[in-house]
Coordinates of C-alpha atoms in Angstrom, one line a residue:
M1 CA 74.9 62.2 54.6
L2 CA 78.5 60.3 55.3
A3 CA 81.5 61.0 52.8
I4 CA 84.1 58.3 52.5
G5 CA 87.9 58.2 51.4
R6 CA 88.3 54.9 51.3
A7 CA 87.1 52.4 48.4
G8 CA 83.9 50.3 49.3
L9 CA 83.6 48.2 52.7
G10 CA 85.8 45.2 52.0
A11 CA 88.9 47.7 51.8
A12 CA 87.9 49.2 55.3
V13 CA 87.4 46.1 57.4
G14 CA 90.6 44.6 55.3
I15 CA 88.6 41.1 54.2
E16 CA 88.0 41.2 50.7
G17 CA 84.3 40.3 49.9
Y18 CA 83.1 40.6 53.4
R19 CA 79.6 41.3 54.6
P20 CA 79.0 41.5 58.0
T21 CA 76.4 39.3 59.2
L22 CA 75.3 41.5 62.4
Q23 CA 73.6 44.1 60.6
Y24 CA 70.6 46.8 62.1
A25 CA 67.6 48.5 59.3
P26 CA 66.1 51.8 59.9
P27 CA 62.6 51.6 60.9
S28 CA 59.6 51.4 58.6
T29 CA 56.4 53.3 59.7
A30 CA 55.1 49.5 61.0
T31 CA 58.4 47.8 62.2
A32 CA 60.7 48.7 65.1
V33 CA 64.3 48.7 64.6
V34 CA 66.0 45.1 65.1
P35 CA 69.2 44.0 63.9
S36 CA 69.5 40.7 61.4
R37 CA 71.0 38.4 64.4
V38 CA 70.5 39.4 67.6
P39 CA 73.7 39.5 69.7
D40 CA 73.1 37.3 73.2
V41 CA 76.0 37.7 75.5
A42 CA 75.5 34.3 76.9
D43 CA 77.4 32.9 74.0
L44 CA 80.4 34.8 74.9
A45 CA 81.5 32.5 77.8
E46 CA 82.0 29.4 75.7
V47 CA 83.9 31.4 73.2
L48 CA 85.8 32.8 75.8
V49 CA 86.6 29.2 77.5
G50 CA 87.5 28.1 73.8
L51 CA 90.1 30.5 72.6
G52 CA 91.7 30.1 76.6
A53 CA 91.5 33.8 77.6
C54 CA 89.7 32.6 80.6
D55 CA 88.8 29.7 82.3
A56 CA 85.3 28.1 83.5
A57 CA 85.9 28.9 86.9
A58 CA 86.9 32.7 86.3
I59 CA 83.4 32.9 84.1
E60 CA 81.2 31.5 87.0
R61 CA 82.5 33.9 89.5
A62 CA 82.1 36.6 87.5
R63 CA 78.5 35.7 86.5
R64 CA 78.0 35.4 90.5
L65 CA 79.0 39.3 90.7
A66 CA 77.2 40.0 87.5
A67 CA 73.9 39.0 89.3
E68 CA 74.7 40.6 92.4
S69 CA 75.7 44.3 90.9
G70 CA 73.3 44.1 87.6
Q71 CA 76.2 44.4 85.5
R72 CA 77.2 42.2 82.5
F73 CA 79.3 39.2 83.2
D74 CA 82.6 40.3 80.3
K75 CA 82.1 43.7 81.9
V76 CA 82.9 41.6 85.6
L77 CA 85.9 40.1 84.0
L78 CA 87.7 43.2 82.9
Q79 CA 87.5 45.0 86.5
L80 CA 88.3 41.9 87.8
G81 CA 91.3 42.0 85.9
L82 CA 90.6 38.2 84.4
L83 CA 90.4 39.1 81.2
G84 CA 92.3 42.1 78.9
E85 CA 90.2 44.2 76.2
R86 CA 92.2 42.8 73.3
A87 CA 91.5 39.0 74.6
L88 CA 87.5 40.1 75.0
S89 CA 87.4 42.0 71.3
E90 CA 88.6 38.7 69.8
A91 CA 85.9 37.1 71.5
F92 CA 83.3 39.2 70.2
A93 CA 84.4 38.8 67.0
R94 CA 84.0 35.2 67.3
A95 CA 81.1 35.0 68.8
L96 CA 79.7 37.3 66.4
A97 CA 81.1 36.4 63.2
A98 CA 82.4 39.9 62.8
P99 CA 85.8 41.2 61.4
L100 CA 88.2 42.4 64.3
L101 CA 89.4 45.4 63.2
T102 CA 93.1 46.3 63.2
A103 CA 94.3 50.0 63.6
A104 CA 95.0 50.1 60.0
D105 CA 91.4 49.3 59.1
F106 CA 90.4 52.8 60.2
P107 CA 90.2 55.8 57.8
A108 CA 92.8 57.8 56.9
E109 CA 90.4 60.9 56.8
A110 CA 87.4 61.5 59.2
L111 CA 83.6 61.0 58.1
A112 CA 81.7 64.2 57.6
L113 CA 78.7 63.7 60.0
E114 CA 75.4 65.5 59.7
C115 CA 72.6 63.5 61.6
V116 CA 75.0 62.0 64.5
S117 CA 76.3 64.0 67.0
L118 CA 79.8 63.3 67.4
R119 CA 79.3 63.2 71.7
F120 CA 76.9 60.7 71.2
L121 CA 79.4 58.5 69.1
R122 CA 82.1 59.2 71.7
D123 CA 80.0 58.0 74.6
A124 CA 78.9 55.0 72.7
R125 CA 82.7 54.2 71.5
A126 CA 81.0 53.9 68.0
L127 CA 83.3 55.1 64.7
P128 CA 81.9 55.4 61.5
I129 CA 84.7 53.6 59.2
A130 CA 83.0 53.0 55.6
V131 CA 79.8 53.5 53.3
E132 CA 78.9 51.2 50.6
G133 CA 75.6 52.1 49.2
N134 CA 73.3 51.8 51.5
L135 CA 75.2 50.0 54.6
L136 CA 77.2 51.9 56.9
T137 CA 79.9 50.4 58.9
L138 CA 80.2 51.0 62.4
A139 CA 83.4 49.9 64.3
M140 CA 82.4 49.6 67.9
A141 CA 84.4 48.3 71.3
D142 CA 81.2 46.7 72.4
P143 CA 79.1 45.0 69.8
Y144 CA 76.6 44.1 72.2
D145 CA 75.1 47.3 72.7
G146 CA 72.6 47.0 70.2
F147 CA 71.5 50.8 71.1
A148 CA 73.9 53.0 69.1
P149 CA 73.8 51.2 65.7
A150 CA 70.1 50.9 66.1
A151 CA 69.9 54.4 66.8
I152 CA 72.2 55.6 64.1
A153 CA 70.4 53.4 61.3
A154 CA 67.5 54.9 62.5
A155 CA 68.9 58.9 62.2
M156 CA 70.7 58.0 58.6
G157 CA 67.9 55.8 57.0
M158 CA 70.9 53.3 56.5
R159 CA 71.6 50.0 57.3
V160 CA 74.4 49.5 59.7
A161 CA 76.8 46.6 59.9
V162 CA 79.0 46.0 63.0
A163 CA 82.5 45.5 63.4
V164 CA 84.7 44.9 66.2
A165 CA 87.6 47.5 67.4
V166 CA 90.2 47.2 70.3
P167 CA 89.0 49.5 72.7
L168 CA 92.8 50.9 72.4
D169 CA 92.8 51.3 68.4
L170 CA 89.3 53.0 68.8
D171 CA 90.4 55.7 70.9
A172 CA 93.5 56.2 69.2
A173 CA 91.3 56.4 66.2
F174 CA 88.9 58.7 67.5
A175 CA 91.7 60.8 69.1
R176 CA 93.2 61.3 65.4
L177 CA 90.1 61.9 63.4
Y178 CA 87.8 63.7 65.5
P179 CA 90.2 65.7 68.3
P180 CA 88.3 67.7 70.8
E181 CA 86.8 71.1 70.0
G182 CA 89.1 74.3 70.5
V183 CA 92.3 72.0 70.2
A184 CA 92.2 71.0 66.3
G185 CA 94.3 73.0 64.4
G186 CA 93.1 76.5 63.7
E187 CA 89.8 76.4 65.8
G188 CA 89.2 78.3 68.3
P189 CA 91.5 79.5 71.3
G190 CA 94.5 77.0 71.3
F191 CA 95.7 75.6 74.1
E192 CA 99.2 76.4 74.3
A193 CA 98.0 80.5 74.2
E194 CA 96.1 79.5 77.6
A195 CA 98.7 77.7 79.2
A196 CA 101.2 80.5 78.3
D197 CA 99.3 82.7 80.6
D198 CA 99.9 80.0 83.7
D199 CA 95.9 79.5 83.9
T200 CA 96.5 76.5 86.5
E201 CA 92.9 76.3 86.9
R202 CA 92.1 75.7 83.0
L203 CA 95.1 73.4 82.7
K204 CA 93.9 71.1 85.5
D205 CA 90.4 71.4 83.4
L206 CA 91.2 70.5 80.4
A207 CA 93.8 67.5 81.7
S208 CA 90.1 66.2 83.0
E209 CA 88.5 66.2 80.0
V210 CA 87.5 62.8 78.7
P211 CA 89.6 62.8 75.4
V212 CA 92.7 63.8 76.7
I213 CA 91.8 61.2 79.8
R214 CA 91.1 58.0 76.8
I215 CA 94.3 59.4 74.9
V216 CA 96.9 59.4 78.0
N217 CA 95.2 55.9 79.0
Q218 CA 95.6 54.4 75.2
I219 CA 99.4 55.5 75.6
I220 CA 99.8 54.0 78.5
G221 CA 97.5 50.7 77.9
R222 CA 99.4 50.3 74.7
A223 CA 102.7 50.0 76.4
V224 CA 101.9 47.7 78.7
E225 CA 99.7 45.4 76.5
T226 CA 102.9 45.6 73.9
G227 CA 105.4 44.6 76.7
A228 CA 107.1 47.9 76.2
S229 CA 109.9 49.3 78.7
D230 CA 109.5 53.1 78.7
I231 CA 107.3 55.7 77.2
H232 CA 108.5 58.8 75.9
I233 CA 106.2 62.0 75.1
E234 CA 108.0 64.8 73.1
P235 CA 106.6 67.9 71.6
F236 CA 108.0 69.7 68.7
E237 CA 107.2 73.0 67.0
T238 CA 104.8 70.9 64.5
R239 CA 104.2 67.8 66.5
L240 CA 103.6 65.3 69.2
R241 CA 105.9 62.6 69.0
V242 CA 105.0 59.2 71.2
R243 CA 107.5 56.7 71.1
Y244 CA 107.9 53.2 73.0
R245 CA 111.0 51.5 73.6
Y246 CA 111.3 47.7 72.7
D247 CA 113.9 45.6 74.0
G248 CA 116.0 48.6 73.9
V249 CA 115.0 50.3 70.7
L250 CA 112.5 53.0 70.3
Q251 CA 109.8 52.8 68.0
E252 CA 107.7 55.5 66.9
A253 CA 103.6 55.4 67.6
E254 CA 100.6 57.5 66.0
D255 CA 101.0 60.9 66.9
P256 CA 98.3 62.5 69.3
P257 CA 97.2 66.2 68.0
R258 CA 100.2 68.4 68.7
A259 CA 97.4 71.2 69.9
L260 CA 96.9 68.8 73.1
A261 CA 100.6 68.5 74.2
A262 CA 100.1 70.3 77.3
A263 CA 97.0 68.9 78.5
L264 CA 98.3 65.2 77.9
V265 CA 101.4 66.7 79.8
S266 CA 99.3 67.8 82.9
R267 CA 97.3 65.0 82.7
V268 CA 100.5 62.6 83.3
K269 CA 101.5 64.8 86.1
I270 CA 98.4 65.0 88.2
M271 CA 98.8 61.1 87.7
A272 CA 102.0 61.4 89.3
R273 CA 101.3 63.5 91.8
L274 CA 103.5 66.5 90.2
D275 CA 102.9 70.2 90.1
I276 CA 101.2 70.8 86.7
A277 CA 102.0 74.5 87.3
E278 CA 105.8 74.0 87.6
R279 CA 106.9 73.8 84.3
R280 CA 110.4 75.3 84.2
L281 CA 112.1 72.8 86.4
P282 CA 112.7 68.9 85.7
Q283 CA 110.1 66.9 88.5
D284 CA 109.8 63.2 89.2
G285 CA 106.9 61.3 90.2
R286 CA 105.4 57.9 90.5
I287 CA 101.8 56.4 89.2
K288 CA 100.5 53.0 90.2
L289 CA 97.7 51.9 87.9
A290 CA 95.7 48.7 87.3
V291 CA 96.7 48.5 83.7
R292 CA 94.7 45.6 81.5
G293 CA 94.1 43.5 84.9
Q294 CA 97.8 43.9 85.9
E295 CA 99.0 46.5 89.1
V296 CA 101.7 48.3 87.2
D297 CA 103.6 51.0 88.2
F298 CA 105.7 54.1 86.3
R299 CA 107.9 56.1 86.9
V300 CA 107.5 59.9 85.5
S301 CA 110.2 62.3 85.0
T302 CA 109.2 65.6 83.4
I303 CA 111.8 67.9 81.9
P304 CA 111.3 71.5 80.4
S305 CA 112.5 71.4 76.5
L306 CA 112.3 74.1 73.6
N307 CA 108.6 73.4 72.8
G308 CA 107.1 72.3 76.4
E309 CA 107.5 70.0 78.7
S310 CA 109.5 66.4 77.2
V311 CA 108.2 63.2 79.6
V312 CA 109.4 59.9 80.1
L313 CA 107.4 57.2 81.7
R314 CA 109.2 53.9 83.2
V315 CA 107.2 51.0 82.6
L316 CA 107.7 48.6 86.2
D317 CA 105.4 46.0 85.2
R318 CA 106.2 43.3 88.1
S319 CA 103.9 40.9 86.3
A320 CA 106.6 41.0 82.9
V321 CA 109.7 40.4 85.2
R322 CA 110.8 37.3 86.2
F323 CA 113.5 37.9 89.1
D324 CA 115.6 34.8 88.6
Y325 CA 119.1 34.0 86.7
A326 CA 117.5 31.6 83.9
S327 CA 115.1 34.6 82.7
L328 CA 117.8 36.7 82.6
G329 CA 120.0 34.6 80.4
L330 CA 123.0 34.2 82.8
A331 CA 125.2 31.6 81.7
P332 CA 125.3 28.4 83.9
A333 CA 129.2 29.1 84.9
V334 CA 128.3 32.6 85.6
I335 CA 125.7 31.6 87.9
A336 CA 127.5 29.1 89.6
R337 CA 130.1 31.8 90.4
L338 CA 127.3 34.6 91.5
T339 CA 125.7 32.0 93.6
A340 CA 128.9 31.0 95.5
A341 CA 129.8 34.7 95.8
L342 CA 126.4 35.5 97.3
D343 CA 126.6 32.5 99.9
L344 CA 129.7 34.2 101.6
P345 CA 128.7 35.8 104.9
N346 CA 130.4 38.8 104.1
G347 CA 132.1 40.8 101.8
I348 CA 131.1 43.2 98.2
V349 CA 130.0 41.3 95.1
L350 CA 129.5 44.1 92.4
V351 CA 127.1 44.3 89.4
T352 CA 128.9 46.6 86.8
G353 CA 128.0 47.9 83.2
P354 CA 126.4 51.4 81.7
T355 CA 123.0 52.9 82.2
G356 CA 120.2 50.4 81.1
S357 CA 122.2 47.2 81.0
G358 CA 120.1 45.4 83.6
K359 CA 122.1 46.0 86.7
T360 CA 119.4 46.3 89.2
T361 CA 117.3 43.7 87.8
T362 CA 120.7 41.2 88.7
L363 CA 120.7 42.7 92.0
Y364 CA 117.2 41.7 92.8
A365 CA 117.3 38.5 91.7
G366 CA 120.0 37.8 93.6
L367 CA 118.4 39.3 96.5
S368 CA 115.2 37.4 96.0
K369 CA 117.4 34.0 96.4
L370 CA 119.0 35.5 99.5
N371 CA 115.6 36.5 100.8
A372 CA 114.7 34.4 104.2
V373 CA 113.0 35.0 107.3
T374 CA 116.7 33.7 108.9
R375 CA 118.2 37.0 107.1
K376 CA 117.6 40.9 107.7
I377 CA 118.0 42.8 104.2
I378 CA 118.2 46.4 103.6
T379 CA 118.5 48.1 100.4
V380 CA 119.6 51.6 99.9
E381 CA 118.6 52.5 96.4
D382 CA 117.8 55.8 93.9
P383 CA 115.1 55.4 92.7
I384 CA 113.1 52.0 94.4
E385 CA 112.2 50.4 91.0
Y386 CA 110.4 47.2 92.3
Q387 CA 109.1 46.5 95.8
L388 CA 110.5 43.3 97.1
S389 CA 108.3 41.7 99.6
G390 CA 110.1 40.8 103.1
I391 CA 113.3 43.2 102.2
N392 CA 113.5 46.6 103.8
Q393 CA 114.0 49.1 100.8
I394 CA 114.8 52.5 101.5
Q395 CA 114.3 55.6 99.2
V396 CA 117.8 58.0 98.9
R397 CA 116.2 61.7 99.3
P398 CA 119.4 63.9 98.3
Q399 CA 116.8 67.2 99.0
I400 CA 116.7 66.5 102.7
G401 CA 120.3 65.4 103.1
L402 CA 119.5 62.0 102.9
D403 CA 121.8 60.4 100.7
F404 CA 123.8 57.1 100.1
A405 CA 126.4 57.8 102.6
S406 CA 124.2 58.9 105.6
L407 CA 121.8 56.4 104.8
L408 CA 124.6 53.5 105.5
R409 CA 125.7 54.6 108.5
A410 CA 122.2 54.5 109.5
I411 CA 121.6 51.3 108.4
L412 CA 124.7 49.5 110.0
R413 CA 122.9 50.3 113.6
Q414 CA 119.8 48.2 112.5
D415 CA 122.2 45.0 112.5
P416 CA 121.6 43.8 108.9
D417 CA 122.9 40.8 107.0
V418 CA 122.7 41.6 103.5
I419 CA 122.7 45.3 102.7
M420 CA 121.9 46.3 99.1
V421 CA 123.6 50.1 97.9
G422 CA 122.1 51.3 94.8
E423 CA 125.0 52.8 93.3
M424 CA 128.8 53.3 94.4
R425 CA 129.3 57.1 93.0
D426 CA 131.8 58.5 95.6
L427 CA 134.9 57.5 98.0
E428 CA 132.5 58.2 101.1
T429 CA 130.0 55.4 99.9
A430 CA 132.4 53.1 99.1
Q431 CA 134.7 53.5 102.4
I432 CA 131.5 53.1 104.5
A433 CA 130.5 49.7 102.5
V434 CA 133.9 48.5 102.7
Q435 CA 133.7 49.0 106.1
A436 CA 130.2 47.3 106.4
A437 CA 131.5 44.1 104.8
L438 CA 134.8 44.2 107.3
T439 CA 132.4 43.8 110.0
G440 CA 130.4 40.9 108.8
H441 CA 127.9 42.1 106.2
L442 CA 127.1 41.1 102.9
V443 CA 127.2 44.2 100.6
L444 CA 125.8 44.0 97.0
S445 CA 126.0 47.1 94.6
T446 CA 126.7 48.5 91.1
L447 CA 129.3 50.7 89.5
H448 CA 129.3 52.2 85.7
T449 CA 132.3 50.4 84.4
N450 CA 132.7 48.7 80.5
S451 CA 134.0 45.2 82.0
A452 CA 134.9 42.9 85.3
A453 CA 138.5 44.2 85.7
A454 CA 138.1 47.6 84.7
T455 CA 136.0 47.8 88.1
I456 CA 138.9 46.9 90.1
T457 CA 140.7 50.3 88.2
R458 CA 137.6 52.3 89.1
L459 CA 137.6 51.6 92.6
R460 CA 141.0 52.6 92.8
D461 CA 140.7 55.9 90.9
I462 CA 137.5 56.6 93.5
G463 CA 139.9 56.4 96.6
V464 CA 139.4 52.7 97.8
E465 CA 142.9 51.6 99.2
D466 CA 144.1 48.3 97.4
Y467 CA 144.7 46.4 100.4
L468 CA 140.7 46.7 101.4
L469 CA 140.2 46.1 98.0
T470 CA 141.7 42.3 98.1
A471 CA 139.8 42.0 101.7
V472 CA 136.7 42.4 100.8
L473 CA 136.1 41.9 97.0
R474 CA 134.3 38.4 96.7
G475 CA 133.1 39.1 92.9
V476 CA 132.1 41.4 89.9
L477 CA 129.2 40.9 87.2
A478 CA 129.6 42.7 84.4
Q479 CA 127.4 42.4 81.9
R480 CA 125.2 44.1 78.7
L481 CA 122.0 43.7 77.4
V482 CA 121.3 41.8 73.5
R483 CA 117.9 41.3 71.9
R484 CA 116.8 37.9 72.1
L485 CA 116.1 36.4 68.6
C486 CA 112.4 35.6 67.9
L487 CA 112.1 31.8 68.0
A488 CA 108.8 31.6 66.1
C489 CA 110.7 33.3 62.8
R490 CA 114.4 33.2 63.0
A491 CA 116.3 31.5 59.9
E492 CA 119.7 29.4 59.8
A493 CA 122.1 30.0 57.6
P494 CA 125.5 29.0 57.0
A495 CA 128.2 31.7 58.2
A496 CA 130.2 33.8 55.8
P497 CA 134.0 33.3 55.5
A498 CA 135.0 36.5 56.3
L499 CA 133.0 36.4 59.7
V500 CA 134.2 33.3 60.9
A501 CA 137.9 34.4 60.3
R502 CA 137.2 37.8 62.0
F503 CA 135.9 36.5 65.4
G504 CA 137.4 33.1 65.3
L505 CA 134.3 31.1 65.1
E506 CA 135.8 27.9 64.5
R507 CA 137.5 27.8 67.7
Q508 CA 134.4 28.6 69.7
T509 CA 132.1 25.5 68.5
E510 CA 132.9 22.3 67.0
R511 CA 129.7 22.2 65.0
R512 CA 130.5 22.1 60.9
P513 CA 129.2 24.1 58.5
I514 CA 129.0 27.3 61.1
T515 CA 125.9 28.5 61.1
L516 CA 124.4 31.7 62.3
W517 CA 120.8 33.0 63.1
H518 CA 119.1 35.8 61.8
P519 CA 116.2 38.0 62.7
V520 CA 113.3 37.8 60.0
G521 CA 110.0 39.5 61.4
C522 CA 106.5 38.0 62.4
A523 CA 103.6 39.3 64.2
Q524 CA 104.8 37.7 67.3
C525 CA 107.6 40.0 67.8
R526 CA 106.3 43.1 65.8
Q527 CA 108.2 42.1 62.5
T528 CA 111.6 43.4 64.4
G529 CA 112.8 39.9 64.4
F530 CA 113.5 40.0 68.2
R531 CA 111.6 39.1 71.2
G532 CA 113.0 40.3 74.2
R533 CA 116.6 40.6 75.9
Q534 CA 119.0 38.5 77.6
A535 CA 122.1 39.3 79.6
I536 CA 125.7 38.7 78.4
S537 CA 128.0 38.3 81.0
E538 CA 131.3 37.4 82.5
F539 CA 132.2 37.0 86.2
L540 CA 135.8 38.1 87.7
V541 CA 136.7 36.1 90.8
P542 CA 139.7 37.7 92.5
D543 CA 141.9 34.6 92.9
K544 CA 145.3 34.8 94.3
A545 CA 147.0 35.5 91.0
V546 CA 144.7 38.5 90.6
E547 CA 144.9 39.5 93.9
R548 CA 149.0 40.1 93.5
L549 CA 147.9 42.1 90.1
I550 CA 146.0 44.7 92.2
F551 CA 148.8 45.2 95.0
S552 CA 151.2 45.4 92.2
R553 CA 148.9 48.1 90.6
A554 CA 148.5 46.2 87.4
E555 CA 146.5 47.8 84.7
Q556 CA 143.0 46.1 83.8
G557 CA 144.3 44.2 80.6
E558 CA 146.8 42.3 83.0
I559 CA 143.8 41.7 85.4
E560 CA 141.9 40.6 82.7
Q561 CA 144.3 37.9 81.3
A562 CA 144.9 36.5 84.9
A563 CA 140.9 36.3 85.1
V564 CA 140.9 34.0 82.0
A565 CA 143.5 32.1 82.8
G566 CA 141.5 31.4 86.1
G567 CA 138.5 30.3 84.1
M568 CA 136.6 33.7 83.1
V569 CA 135.0 33.5 80.0
T570 CA 134.8 37.1 78.7
M571 CA 131.7 38.8 77.6
F572 CA 132.3 39.0 74.1
Q573 CA 133.0 35.2 74.3
A574 CA 129.6 34.8 75.7
G575 CA 128.3 36.7 73.4
L576 CA 129.7 34.9 70.3
A577 CA 128.8 31.4 72.3
A578 CA 124.7 33.3 72.5
A579 CA 125.2 33.7 68.5
L580 CA 125.9 30.7 68.1
A581 CA 123.3 29.0 69.5
G582 CA 120.8 30.9 68.1
E583 CA 119.8 33.1 70.9
T584 CA 120.9 36.7 69.5
T585 CA 123.3 37.6 66.6
I586 CA 126.5 38.8 65.9
E587 CA 125.8 42.3 64.9
E588 CA 124.0 42.6 68.3
V589 CA 126.8 41.3 70.6
V590 CA 129.2 44.0 68.3
R591 CA 126.2 46.6 69.0
S592 CA 126.1 46.1 72.8
I593 CA 129.8 45.3 73.6
R594 CA 131.5 47.6 71.4
T595 CA 134.4 45.6 71.2
E596 CA 135.9 42.3 69.6
G597 CA 137.5 40.8 72.3

């Protein structure tokens, strides 16, 4: 019999007074096991179209292939990438009038199993979640699979009601409630003890087990589905922490079993084609997967820590990135200045900011505008984040002597029109870039500086001569990323007088009274009040006044004042304008730019 740690079926499915319509009865001596409502997968097509999950043409295509392969058409839709798992689960629930469970609907503790094997439940992807009287509720990833609930009804001698579970949430619940044998806390020989013996073959075997594969797939799938930019898998003494980065801020997820730490890390390393036996040195790799019907790249980094290897996967989802200035949030005036600089036949255009400020994405947007049959474009990157069609991209490999400087020398012999250098890190790279600009090439690159004016000082510190700076520099874009307010739930309120006085908001807008927008939180933004990020930027054009200051070796403050007099809007002013327009908040601007103008 099953034990339950929750109060009744209604609590288990999160719907007060709910009684599922899809039920299976145990057989009597004279009757077979039949559901009270027979699921018909043909009903699903109409529901999918009604929900907008896919169109009639996609369904017809899937039906033709299903007839040839003998599969169900909904499974073919998933394989073709025409439908996501969550959308299919919603359609299941709608078609069967069954509840769609959330992660919170699964029990806090595992139910005691006697008559049904755990292996059967895993294979069927069916999880018992509640018992009320003689009714057992079963969470299923595929509610159209009538065999599993019918078999359980027969084995338990109970009626079985089916609720729909998103595969992602179901796999996570299985991993939490029923970890694989031999890795649960205190049961059998621990995995960590075996890993300590450098048993690489055993490591491969454990990393290839179905539960470990499913947990890793669940972690990766959730990141893609929820729009995370990074996955952090971090082992500690008593827990294995998984965190996702959304809009630049880390959020914790449900922890996998601690004893699975080495197996999960090994699985990621196998996928990235890294050396799983090497656990003393950092490693970098790349994974390319089709996740939820999308082609996604993951940049993988592993590093040894006190309690095991820490892993970070950078999600490089090309389908979620748009390489155009408007989607980045650049102001129209900045776009106009940047476009004018990129239209020049030669010179250097720089994008600056700290790590994670979107510099490379902005450069890719610029390259996308420049990409044409009439231009040869070559990039030198470390690493290559996104592959751009029609552009020659080269990966730096310092371990074999293939650094920025040596590659730049080589590609100049390839007769390029446009060159992108991932980063100007030293004098040698900067000198070759300057030489390339002087000889008729347009060079794009990045620097780590706090402002556009500070770039002049930074290049001077690297060792670039002032006369060369004025000869080749065409423009400097400095930027930060701030979180965008969720348009579905943001709230407007009058600005506090102290805030107006502190930031001089009355000079920024003519609207009275002055109002600001604030985050609230809803389902669309994961209750954070923010959804996505945008760039806050400034663009410095080295006009005659700025050039005179460069020759006189003026400080960055004087250069910035001259640039402002020439029409540059500072980053902080741009941030205030975005806050007043309801795109972000004052707090986000201050947090990201860390200055008050």
